[in-house]
Coordinates of C-alpha atoms and ligand atoms in Angstrom, one line a residue:
M1 CA 99.4 100.1 139.0
P2 CA 103.8 99.2 139.4
V3 CA 106.4 97.7 137.3
H4 CA 106.3 94.2 137.3
P5 CA 109.8 91.5 137.0
A6 CA 108.2 89.7 134.2
T7 CA 107.9 86.1 136.8
A8 CA 105.8 83.8 135.1
S9 CA 102.8 84.8 137.0
A10 CA 103.8 88.7 135.6
I11 CA 104.0 87.3 132.0
Q12 CA 100.5 84.9 132.6
S13 CA 98.3 87.9 134.2
A14 CA 99.6 90.1 131.1
A15 CA 98.6 87.3 129.0
R16 CA 94.9 87.5 130.1
R17 CA 95.2 91.2 131.1
L18 CA 95.5 91.5 127.2
Q19 CA 93.0 89.0 125.6
R20 CA 90.6 90.9 127.6
G21 CA 91.2 93.8 125.3
G22 CA 93.4 95.4 127.6
L23 CA 97.0 96.9 127.3
V24 CA 100.4 96.4 128.3
A25 CA 103.8 97.5 128.1
F26 CA 106.6 95.3 128.0
P27 CA 110.5 95.2 127.0
T28 CA 111.7 94.0 123.6
E29 CA 115.2 94.2 122.7
T30 CA 115.0 97.3 120.8
V31 CA 112.8 99.7 123.1
Y32 CA 109.6 99.1 125.0
G33 CA 106.8 98.3 123.5
L34 CA 102.6 99.2 124.1
G35 CA 101.1 96.2 123.0
A36 CA 97.4 95.0 122.0
D37 CA 94.8 91.9 120.5
A38 CA 95.6 93.0 117.1
S39 CA 92.1 91.2 116.4
Q40 CA 90.4 93.0 118.7
A41 CA 89.5 96.5 116.2
D42 CA 88.5 98.0 119.9
A43 CA 91.8 97.0 121.5
V44 CA 94.0 98.6 119.3
A45 CA 91.3 101.7 118.4
R46 CA 92.5 101.7 122.3
L47 CA 95.9 101.5 121.6
Y48 CA 95.8 104.2 119.3
A49 CA 93.7 106.4 121.6
M50 CA 96.3 106.4 124.4
K51 CA 99.2 107.3 122.5
A52 CA 97.4 109.4 120.4
R53 CA 98.5 108.2 117.2
P54 CA 97.3 109.1 114.1
R55 CA 95.0 106.7 112.7
F56 CA 96.9 106.6 109.4
N57 CA 99.9 105.4 110.9
P58 CA 99.6 101.6 110.9
L59 CA 100.8 98.9 113.4
L60 CA 103.6 96.4 113.9
I61 CA 101.9 92.9 114.4
H62 CA 104.2 91.4 116.7
C63 CA 104.2 86.9 116.4
A64 CA 105.6 84.8 118.8
S65 CA 107.4 83.0 115.8
A66 CA 108.1 83.2 112.4
R67 CA 106.2 80.4 111.1
A68 CA 102.7 82.9 113.3
A69 CA 104.1 85.4 111.2
R70 CA 104.1 83.8 107.9
A71 CA 100.5 83.0 107.8
L72 CA 99.7 86.3 108.4
A73 CA 101.1 87.2 104.9
Q74 CA 101.4 85.7 101.6
W75 CA 104.4 84.9 101.7
D76 CA 107.4 84.3 99.0
A77 CA 111.5 83.8 98.7
R78 CA 112.6 86.7 99.5
L79 CA 110.5 87.1 102.8
E80 CA 111.9 83.6 103.6
R81 CA 115.4 84.6 103.0
L82 CA 115.4 87.6 105.3
A83 CA 113.2 86.0 108.3
R84 CA 115.8 82.7 108.1
A85 CA 118.2 85.2 108.2
F86 CA 117.8 87.7 111.2
W87 CA 114.5 86.5 112.4
P88 CA 113.5 86.6 116.1
G89 CA 115.4 89.9 116.0
P90 CA 115.0 94.0 115.0
L91 CA 114.1 93.4 111.6
S92 CA 110.3 94.3 110.5
L93 CA 108.7 92.9 106.7
V94 CA 106.2 94.8 105.4
A95 CA 104.6 91.8 102.7
P96 CA 100.6 91.5 101.4
C97 CA 98.4 90.9 104.2
R98 CA 96.6 87.6 104.0
A99 CA 92.2 88.5 103.2
D100 CA 91.9 85.9 105.8
A101 CA 94.0 87.4 108.4
P102 CA 92.3 87.3 112.3
I103 CA 93.6 91.2 112.3
A104 CA 91.8 94.2 112.5
R105 CA 92.2 96.1 109.8
L106 CA 92.2 99.2 111.9
A107 CA 96.2 98.3 113.0
L108 CA 97.3 98.3 109.5
A109 CA 95.6 101.7 108.8
G110 CA 93.3 100.5 106.0
L111 CA 96.7 99.6 104.3
S112 CA 96.2 95.9 102.2
T113 CA 99.9 95.0 103.8
I114 CA 101.1 93.6 107.0
G115 CA 104.7 95.1 108.8
L116 CA 105.6 92.2 111.0
R117 CA 107.9 91.7 113.5
V118 CA 109.1 88.8 115.9
P119 CA 110.9 90.2 118.9
A120 CA 113.7 88.5 120.7
H121 CA 113.6 89.4 123.9
G122 CA 112.4 86.2 126.3
T123 CA 109.9 88.5 127.4
A124 CA 108.6 90.2 124.8
R125 CA 108.2 85.7 123.2
A126 CA 107.0 84.9 126.7
L127 CA 104.7 87.0 126.0
L128 CA 103.6 86.5 122.9
R129 CA 103.8 82.9 123.4
A130 CA 101.4 83.0 126.9
F131 CA 99.0 85.0 124.9
G132 CA 98.7 83.1 122.1
G133 CA 98.3 85.3 119.1
A134 CA 99.6 88.2 117.7
L135 CA 100.0 92.0 119.4
A136 CA 99.8 95.2 117.9
A137 CA 102.7 96.8 119.7
P138 CA 104.3 100.7 118.2
S139 CA 107.0 101.8 120.6
A140 CA 105.4 102.8 124.2
N141 CA 105.3 106.8 124.0
P142 CA 102.7 109.2 122.8
S143 CA 103.0 109.8 120.2
G144 CA 105.3 111.6 118.4
R145 CA 107.6 111.4 121.5
L146 CA 111.1 110.3 122.2
S147 CA 111.2 106.5 122.3
P148 CA 111.3 104.2 125.6
T149 CA 114.1 102.1 126.9
R150 CA 113.0 101.6 130.3
P151 CA 110.4 101.4 132.5
A152 CA 111.3 105.2 133.9
H153 CA 110.8 106.6 130.1
L154 CA 107.1 106.1 129.9
P155 CA 104.7 109.0 130.9
T156 CA 103.8 108.8 134.9
R157 CA 99.8 108.3 133.6
W158 CA 100.4 105.3 131.8
R159 CA 103.3 103.3 134.5
R160 CA 99.8 104.3 136.7
N161 CA 97.4 102.5 134.7
L162 CA 99.0 99.7 132.8
P163 CA 101.0 96.7 133.4
V164 CA 104.8 97.3 132.6
L165 CA 106.8 94.2 132.5
A166 CA 110.1 94.5 133.1
P167 CA 112.6 92.0 132.3
L168 CA 114.2 89.7 134.6
R169 CA 117.6 90.3 134.6
A170 CA 119.1 93.6 134.4
A171 CA 121.7 92.8 131.7
A172 CA 119.7 92.8 128.6
Q173 CA 120.2 96.3 127.3
P174 CA 117.9 97.2 125.1
L175 CA 119.7 98.1 121.0
G176 CA 118.1 101.3 122.2
L177 CA 116.6 101.8 118.4
E178 CA 113.3 100.2 116.6
S179 CA 113.3 97.9 114.5
T180 CA 114.6 98.3 111.0
V181 CA 111.3 98.5 108.6
L182 CA 111.8 96.7 105.1
G183 CA 109.3 97.0 102.2
C184 CA 108.7 93.0 100.2
A185 CA 105.4 94.2 99.2
Q186 CA 106.8 95.1 95.5
A187 CA 109.7 94.0 93.0
R188 CA 112.6 96.2 94.8
T189 CA 113.5 96.2 98.6
L190 CA 112.4 99.2 100.6
L191 CA 114.1 100.2 103.5
L192 CA 111.6 102.2 104.8
R193 CA 113.0 102.8 108.3
P194 CA 116.6 102.1 109.1
G195 CA 116.7 101.3 113.0
A196 CA 118.6 98.4 114.6
L197 CA 119.8 96.2 111.9
A198 CA 122.2 97.8 109.5
R199 CA 121.6 97.7 106.1
A200 CA 125.0 96.9 105.0
E201 CA 123.8 93.0 107.1
I202 CA 120.7 92.8 104.7
E203 CA 121.9 94.2 101.8
A204 CA 124.7 90.7 102.4
V205 CA 121.6 88.6 102.9
L206 CA 119.7 90.3 100.0
G207 CA 122.1 90.2 97.6
E208 CA 121.1 93.8 96.3
K209 CA 121.2 97.0 97.7
L210 CA 118.2 98.1 99.8
T211 CA 116.1 101.7 97.8
S212 CA 115.3 104.5 99.9
P213 CA 111.7 105.6 99.3
P214 CA 112.3 109.3 98.0
R215 CA 112.5 111.9 101.0
R216 CA 109.9 114.3 100.2
Q217 CA 106.9 114.4 102.5
G218 CA 103.5 114.4 101.3
T219 CA 100.3 112.5 101.2
K220 CA 101.8 109.8 98.7
R221 CA 104.3 109.2 101.1
A222 CA 102.9 109.1 104.0
L223 CA 100.6 105.7 103.0
L224 CA 103.6 104.1 101.5
S225 CA 105.5 104.8 104.8
P226 CA 104.2 106.9 107.2
G227 CA 107.0 106.1 109.8
Q228 CA 108.5 108.4 107.8
M229 CA 107.2 111.6 108.8
A230 CA 109.4 114.5 109.8
R231 CA 107.3 115.5 113.1
H232 CA 108.6 112.8 115.4
Y233 CA 110.9 110.7 118.2
A234 CA 110.5 115.0 119.5
P235 CA 112.0 115.6 122.1
R236 CA 110.8 119.6 123.9
A237 CA 114.4 120.4 124.3
R238 CA 115.9 122.1 120.6
L239 CA 118.7 121.0 118.9
R240 CA 121.1 121.5 117.2
L241 CA 123.1 118.7 115.0
N242 CA 126.5 118.2 114.3
A243 CA 127.8 120.8 116.7
R244 CA 131.5 120.6 116.9
R245 CA 131.4 122.2 120.9
A246 CA 127.8 123.1 122.6
R247 CA 127.4 127.1 123.8
A248 CA 127.0 128.6 127.1
D249 CA 123.0 127.8 127.2
E250 CA 123.9 124.1 125.7
A251 CA 124.1 120.7 126.9
L252 CA 126.1 118.7 124.6
L253 CA 125.7 115.3 124.0
A254 CA 129.1 113.9 122.8
F255 CA 129.9 110.8 121.1
G256 CA 133.2 110.1 120.9
P257 CA 136.2 112.8 122.7
A258 CA 134.7 115.9 124.0
P259 CA 135.8 119.1 124.5
A260 CA 135.1 121.1 127.6
H261 CA 132.0 121.5 128.1
R262 CA 130.7 123.6 131.9
G263 CA 127.3 122.3 131.1
L264 CA 125.6 118.9 131.6
T265 CA 126.7 116.7 129.2
R266 CA 125.7 112.6 128.1
N267 CA 128.2 110.9 126.3
L268 CA 126.2 108.6 123.7
S269 CA 130.1 106.6 122.9
R270 CA 133.6 108.1 124.7
N271 CA 135.4 106.1 122.3
G272 CA 132.8 105.9 119.2
D273 CA 131.2 102.7 119.4
L274 CA 128.0 103.2 117.4
A275 CA 126.2 100.2 118.9
E276 CA 126.8 101.8 122.4
A277 CA 125.2 104.8 121.4
A278 CA 122.3 103.4 119.8
A279 CA 121.7 101.9 122.9
N280 CA 122.2 105.4 124.9
L281 CA 121.1 107.4 122.0
F282 CA 117.0 107.5 123.5
D283 CA 118.0 107.4 127.9
H284 CA 120.3 110.5 127.0
L285 CA 117.7 112.5 125.1
H286 CA 115.7 111.7 127.2
Q287 CA 117.8 113.2 130.7
L288 CA 118.8 115.7 129.0
D289 CA 115.9 116.4 127.5
A290 CA 114.0 116.6 130.6
R291 CA 117.0 119.4 132.2
A292 CA 117.8 121.7 128.9
R293 CA 115.9 124.0 126.9
K294 CA 118.9 123.4 124.3
I295 CA 121.1 120.4 123.6
A296 CA 124.4 120.8 121.2
V297 CA 124.8 116.8 119.2
M298 CA 128.0 116.0 118.1
P299 CA 128.6 114.7 114.5
I300 CA 127.5 110.9 114.1
P301 CA 129.5 109.0 111.6
P302 CA 127.1 108.1 108.5
H303 CA 128.0 104.4 108.3
G304 CA 126.1 101.3 109.9
L305 CA 124.0 101.1 112.5
G306 CA 124.9 105.4 112.5
E307 CA 122.0 105.7 109.9
A308 CA 119.6 105.0 111.9
I309 CA 120.7 106.6 114.7
N310 CA 120.8 110.5 112.5
D311 CA 117.9 109.7 111.1
R312 CA 116.1 110.1 114.8
L313 CA 118.8 112.7 115.7
R314 CA 117.3 115.1 112.3
R315 CA 113.3 114.4 113.0
A316 CA 113.9 114.9 116.5
A317 CA 115.9 118.1 115.3
R318 CA 112.8 119.3 113.4
S319 CA 110.3 119.1 115.9
T320 CA 108.6 121.8 117.0
V321 CA 106.4 119.7 119.4
Ligands
TXA1 O1 111.4 98.2 117.6 C1 110.1 98.4 117.0 O2 110.2 98.4 115.8 C2 108.8 98.7 118.2 C3 109.0 97.5 119.0 C4 108.2 98.2 120.4 O3 108.4 96.2 118.9 N1 107.8 99.0 117.2 C5 107.6 100.1 116.6 O4 106.1 99.8 116.1 O5 108.2 100.7 116.6 P1 105.6 101.1 115.4 O6 104.2 100.5 115.3 O7 105.7 102.3 116.6 O8 106.7 101.6 114.0 C6 105.9 100.9 113.1 C7 106.5 101.4 112.0 C8 106.5 102.6 111.8 O9 107.0 104.0 111.0 C9 105.1 102.4 110.5 O10 104.6 103.2 109.5 C10 105.7 101.1 109.9 O11 106.1 101.0 110.6 N2 104.6 100.1 109.6 C11 104.1 99.3 109.7 N3 103.0 98.9 108.9 C12 103.3 99.3 107.7 C13 102.4 98.7 106.7 N4 101.5 97.6 106.2 N5 103.5 99.6 105.7 C14 104.5 100.2 105.9 N6 104.7 100.9 106.9 C15 103.9 100.1 107.8
MG2 MG1 107.0 104.5 117.1

């Protein structure tokens, strides 16, 4: 099935497909999502199967509005403050799920909490409104592979079999990193996944420091914060991080002024802008990964969006898919 520009009629037909239990790929302001009706267990099961995603890893539940999201969780003052400051936008909030929420428990991987996201992208919002319910929507990549920021990044097989919506205006450049995920089901606020909204902005609104979950991997951690799985966001190529220059047999993923390199080079941001680097990260990795076996990655400063960029790079480097 071809890529459809998100006209009103393409949105309507995608919404009907979702209502019938089908899957649809659509743009958000972060990365492309693969959506399924969150209330239909069999649609959610098809989504897990398509991504080959481990069933213990819960899906983010996308809602058209903060009001719709509120109805699914046990809401409190902290959630309200965060929602008011950042929704719609690239922040996902994990809260206790209401017992009567019409959400397939498979989408929550059996947890008592629900991860809520209200995207800001016009196409995502139009689709959610036309659909009329909540969508389970992980990033539109096979589990463990790089996230897509454009339709061309989707696996060819998916592009043939699924409707893929494309933004009407090409100008809407995705932020390029998945949403920041906060755990709000306990007294402290946990940074479960660094992402497109930087830690400092959240801390300024909360008036408290975010708590990082412990780094150690384990089954208990996997349940608390499944997205922290080390092997994620994996290219096929081998990554060498914090490289000052590339060797002859490596491609170079540069940041800031780049050293001379004869091989394939992409620069995340020539003038060292972290937002530009975030927007380019997955696209540049996709491009280098298609043509190189080894990639040297220059150091990225750890502050602001650099926290999430370094998080994705570390996971990509650790993987051996
Ligand atoms: O930017 C994004 O968030 C993208 C776009 C498509 O919206 N979506 C996305 O969804 O990345 P997904 O399902 O791939 O990522 C969900 C992350 C995972 O790390 C998952 O473990 C965590 O959120 N998560 C979801 N529900 C959770 C819950 N109840 N408790 C703890 N972590 C949860
Ligand atoms: Mg993902």
